[in-house]
Amino acid sequence: MLNIQKVSIAYAKHNVVNNICFSLDQGQIGCLVGPSGCGKTTLLRAIAGFEPITAGSISLAGQAVSAADMLLAPEQRQVGMVFQDFALFPHLNVADNISFGLRHSTKANKAAKVKQLLQLVGLPDLAQRYIYQLSGGQQQRVALARALAPEPKVLLLDEPFSSLDAELREGLAREIRHILQQLNITAVMVTHDQNEAFAMADIVGVMQQGQLQQWATPYELYHKPANRFVADFIGRGVLLPGTMLDAQQVQTNLGRFVQRYSSALQAGDKVEILIRPDDIVHDDTSNVTALVVEKAFRGSHILYRLTLNSGEQVQCLALSHHNHAIGEHIGIRLDLDHVVLFPK
Amino acid sequence: MRDIWRWSVLMPALLLAMPVLVVFTSLFTPQPDIWLHLRQTVLADYVINSLLLATGTGIGALLLGTSSAWLISQYQFIGRRYVQWMLLLPLAVPAYIIAYTYTGMLDFSGPLQTALRSQFGWHYGDYWFPEIRSLGGAIIMLSLVLYPYVYMLARTAFREQSASLLEASRTLSLSPRRHFWQVALPLARPAILTGTALAMMEAFADYGTVQYFGIATFTTGIFRTWFGMGNQVAAAQLAAMLTSFVLLLLVLERWSRRKIRYYHQGQQHQAPMLRTVSKTRQLLLLLLCLLPVCLGFVIPAAQLISWALSNYQVTLNQQFAQLVWNSFSLAAIAAGISVMLALLFAYAKRLRQDAVVQTPVRVAALGYAVPGTVIAIGVMLPLAWLDGRIDLLAEQWFGTRTGLVFSGSVFALLLAYSVRFLAVSLHSVEAGLERIKPSMDNAARSLGCTPLQVLKKVHVPLLSGSVFSALLLVFVDVLKELPATLILRPFNFNTLAVRTYELASDERLADSALPALAIVLVSLLPVILLARSVDVASKGKN
């Protein structure tokens, strides 16, 4: 449905987006995450047609819309967009905002569409309200309904939750995912918050300095990060040094591990191994112990920072009732499902 | 009611509200004979011409102001930075002065028609030339100097619209042109209408232009009834009618703005990027935006300068120095009084947030909407009555006559100016005072300052800028004011505005150029101040 081929975008010869490729099928929800300034919003605006691209091509439903020498105007692309500030029209009420993009429909069709969309986003009684009478979350849903009304080929969402309260965000993200799935809409969202991305997307792209670092499912991103940046950006964790015993086995201070993937590593190579907080299981019966140097209470869990006897630090996510004081030695066990190695 | 703030507000506020009240109470003294005469002769003209003039000027100012504001706020072109403040320059030219100047240029004996005749060998009656001394001419003159009101407000309104609104329109398949009509213009509508209403109020209040062009409107009618027919009550009744039109306009404007606060939702937003166009188009945009500047300022100013240069040896004399002294000292005193009143009212409003204080201040500040002619009538009637009483008492008790103590002195003028321009100074002072948050007072007190020290160390330095601009604005407004000055000035007391009017009425246009030029030059000062704030605002946003 959406196909991004080797797209680059430059301002005054400075590449902001560099040689990016990905594609989405009908109904798939993609998400671009990355630190601010990584080029994710620029890429989204290029898909909408607000930014020209300097190389590559963008096509929507098989039709080329952007190329190095071609730019189809945004109003001719049939893309829907939900803006960071929602950009709802304050002089129109909710119903008129939603039907704004339906200029060629009859009055009855417009009314039916507005009703159907308000039902869908869960605001059936607010059609006559003005925007200033709505809460932030309600404005968000109206913005979504307005973008969906003309039945766009692809829906773009630019940091759609950033102006909402933190406790609203994940719930709303899941709700919107549900709506988009019902409509079988192809969508791309941009965010800097990985939890939003995980709640929303089928497939996530991690961007840094204009490059797409990895394009994969949330599960893969967390457990099989393609490089150090992704490993560091997604989730928590530390990198422990290790030495390869052969192409598959690695020796660390926490023991010996086997990686299941083929690699070019050889015996004696120095590597680093990714240890997530949930890879280290707190076990009072274990004879491997570590010193608690820091703890953060998280309700159901406690996140400990531990110093191993060898001096390295790791994090450990323990159940909440395993409450230990700083300075205590606690037993740990390594439960490593996915061995992720980066050559040093 | 022993609260000193309440009394110190109530007394001056009542004094300032008196003229308008007097004008309206005149309605309780019917004058059937003269009204029969007025109805049979000129009343319809007064009503129709005043309405046409105000409506025509409103439309003219709306078109000029909105289109220039849109171009400036959306497009990048050569010279845009300069043109965006040059568009304010016509504010410095009072309407009657631009009318005199264009009449001098476009009349039968003016340079343009003379040149046409000598070029083509035409004679009187051979050709058609638009008559500047007409209702249409007056509308054009007023529009040319009043459009900046619309321009200023519309420009800010357009710049404040978030860039994402245009993008949202485009993703909903609207072209930029349709976006202008369906989103940008409706959103800016309250601001545009406020500017238009201001221009229309000025048009209703205009006396100098319509008198010179011989158009029968309410203002000229009030003069004619007062001085020509000698019926002061009927003049006051006409004034009450005119004021009702203006107040109706004011109500309509307030009503159109009822939702304005919801239009700014405090959303974080980015001002739209300026659109870039080809060099030829940029030149076209530049010329389009320069057109109102040239017609409304450059051409009339150039004509005034050339007239003034041609005869300054005769006109630049002792008498002119006296005029300047009279005008400047009068304007300075009026500005001082107006700002002191504004400070008093603004502090009372800040310290006493109740209706007893708020309402009279609001009523007193309505004076800016009331035409100068009306205020003059409203000041003259009670003061003349008071003078008569004092004179009578003095004769009975002391055997001497006092004459016109109030109505024949500068007091009457100063009272009229205070009524008319309180809103100007109050607006400026209140804006300044608003920036001093009550928490700043608390902070200073908690750091050991007495209330007097807070005033000296916090308020005075923070307020001085707004007080200065209030002084300047009132000073210039007084300098330009014509009809009230004409009616209320003491015998043999002339100002620049009155002298300009007298000389022009005697068809001595070239001689009137020097005092007119003096007014325009001084009026440039607040325009420059305004232009600088436009520049600062746009630097912050672009």
Coordinates of C-alpha atoms in Angstrom, one line a residue, chain A residues 45 48 50 73-76 78-81 83-92 97 100-103 130-132 139 146-147 150 162-163, chain B residues 162-176 178-179 181-187 259 261-265 267-270 273:
Chain A
R45 CA 5.8 15.0 6.1
A48 CA 2.1 13.6 3.2
F50 CA 4.7 18.7 2.5
A73 CA 0.5 18.2 -4.0
P74 CA -0.8 17.1 -0.6
E75 CA -4.4 17.8 -1.5
Q76 CA -4.2 15.3 -4.4
Q78 CA -5.6 11.2 -0.4
V79 CA -3.6 10.9 2.8
G80 CA -5.2 11.6 6.1
M81 CA -3.1 13.3 8.8
F83 CA -1.3 16.6 13.7
Q84 CA 0.6 17.1 16.9
D85 CA -1.5 20.1 17.9
F86 CA -4.6 18.4 16.2
A87 CA -5.1 21.5 14.0
L88 CA -8.8 21.3 14.5
F89 CA -10.7 24.3 13.0
P90 CA -11.9 26.4 16.0
H91 CA -14.6 28.2 14.0
L92 CA -16.4 24.9 13.1
N97 CA -14.8 19.6 11.3
F100 CA -14.6 19.3 6.2
G101 CA -12.9 16.9 3.8
L102 CA -16.1 15.6 2.3
R103 CA -16.8 18.4 -0.1
Y130 CA -17.2 23.5 19.5
I131 CA -13.6 22.5 19.8
Y132 CA -13.0 24.6 22.9
Q139 CA -10.1 16.6 20.5
R146 CA -11.7 14.1 10.6
A147 CA -8.6 12.5 9.0
P150 CA -12.4 11.1 3.3
S162 CA 2.4 14.2 22.9
S163 CA -0.1 16.9 24.1
Chain B
S162 CA -0.9 27.6 13.2
A163 CA 1.0 26.2 10.2
S164 CA -0.7 22.9 10.8
L165 CA -4.1 24.3 10.0
L166 CA -3.1 24.9 6.4
E167 CA -1.5 21.4 6.3
A168 CA -4.7 19.9 7.7
S169 CA -6.7 21.6 5.0
R170 CA -4.4 20.2 2.3
T171 CA -4.5 16.7 3.6
L172 CA -8.3 17.1 3.4
S173 CA -7.8 17.9 -0.3
L174 CA -8.4 21.7 -0.1
S175 CA -6.2 23.9 -2.3
P176 CA -4.4 26.8 -0.6
R178 CA -9.9 27.4 -0.7
H179 CA -8.1 27.3 2.6
W181 CA -11.8 31.4 2.1
Q182 CA -12.9 28.4 4.3
V183 CA -10.4 28.5 7.2
A184 CA -8.0 31.5 7.3
L185 CA -10.5 34.2 6.6
P186 CA -13.3 32.9 9.0
L187 CA -10.7 32.5 11.7
K259 CA -16.3 33.7 20.5
R261 CA -11.3 33.9 23.0
Y262 CA -12.0 30.4 22.0
Y263 CA -10.2 30.9 18.7
H264 CA -6.9 31.0 20.5
Q265 CA -6.6 27.8 22.5
Q267 CA -2.1 25.2 21.5
Q268 CA 1.6 25.1 20.8
H269 CA 2.0 26.2 17.3
Q270 CA 4.4 27.2 14.6
M273 CA 6.4 29.4 6.7

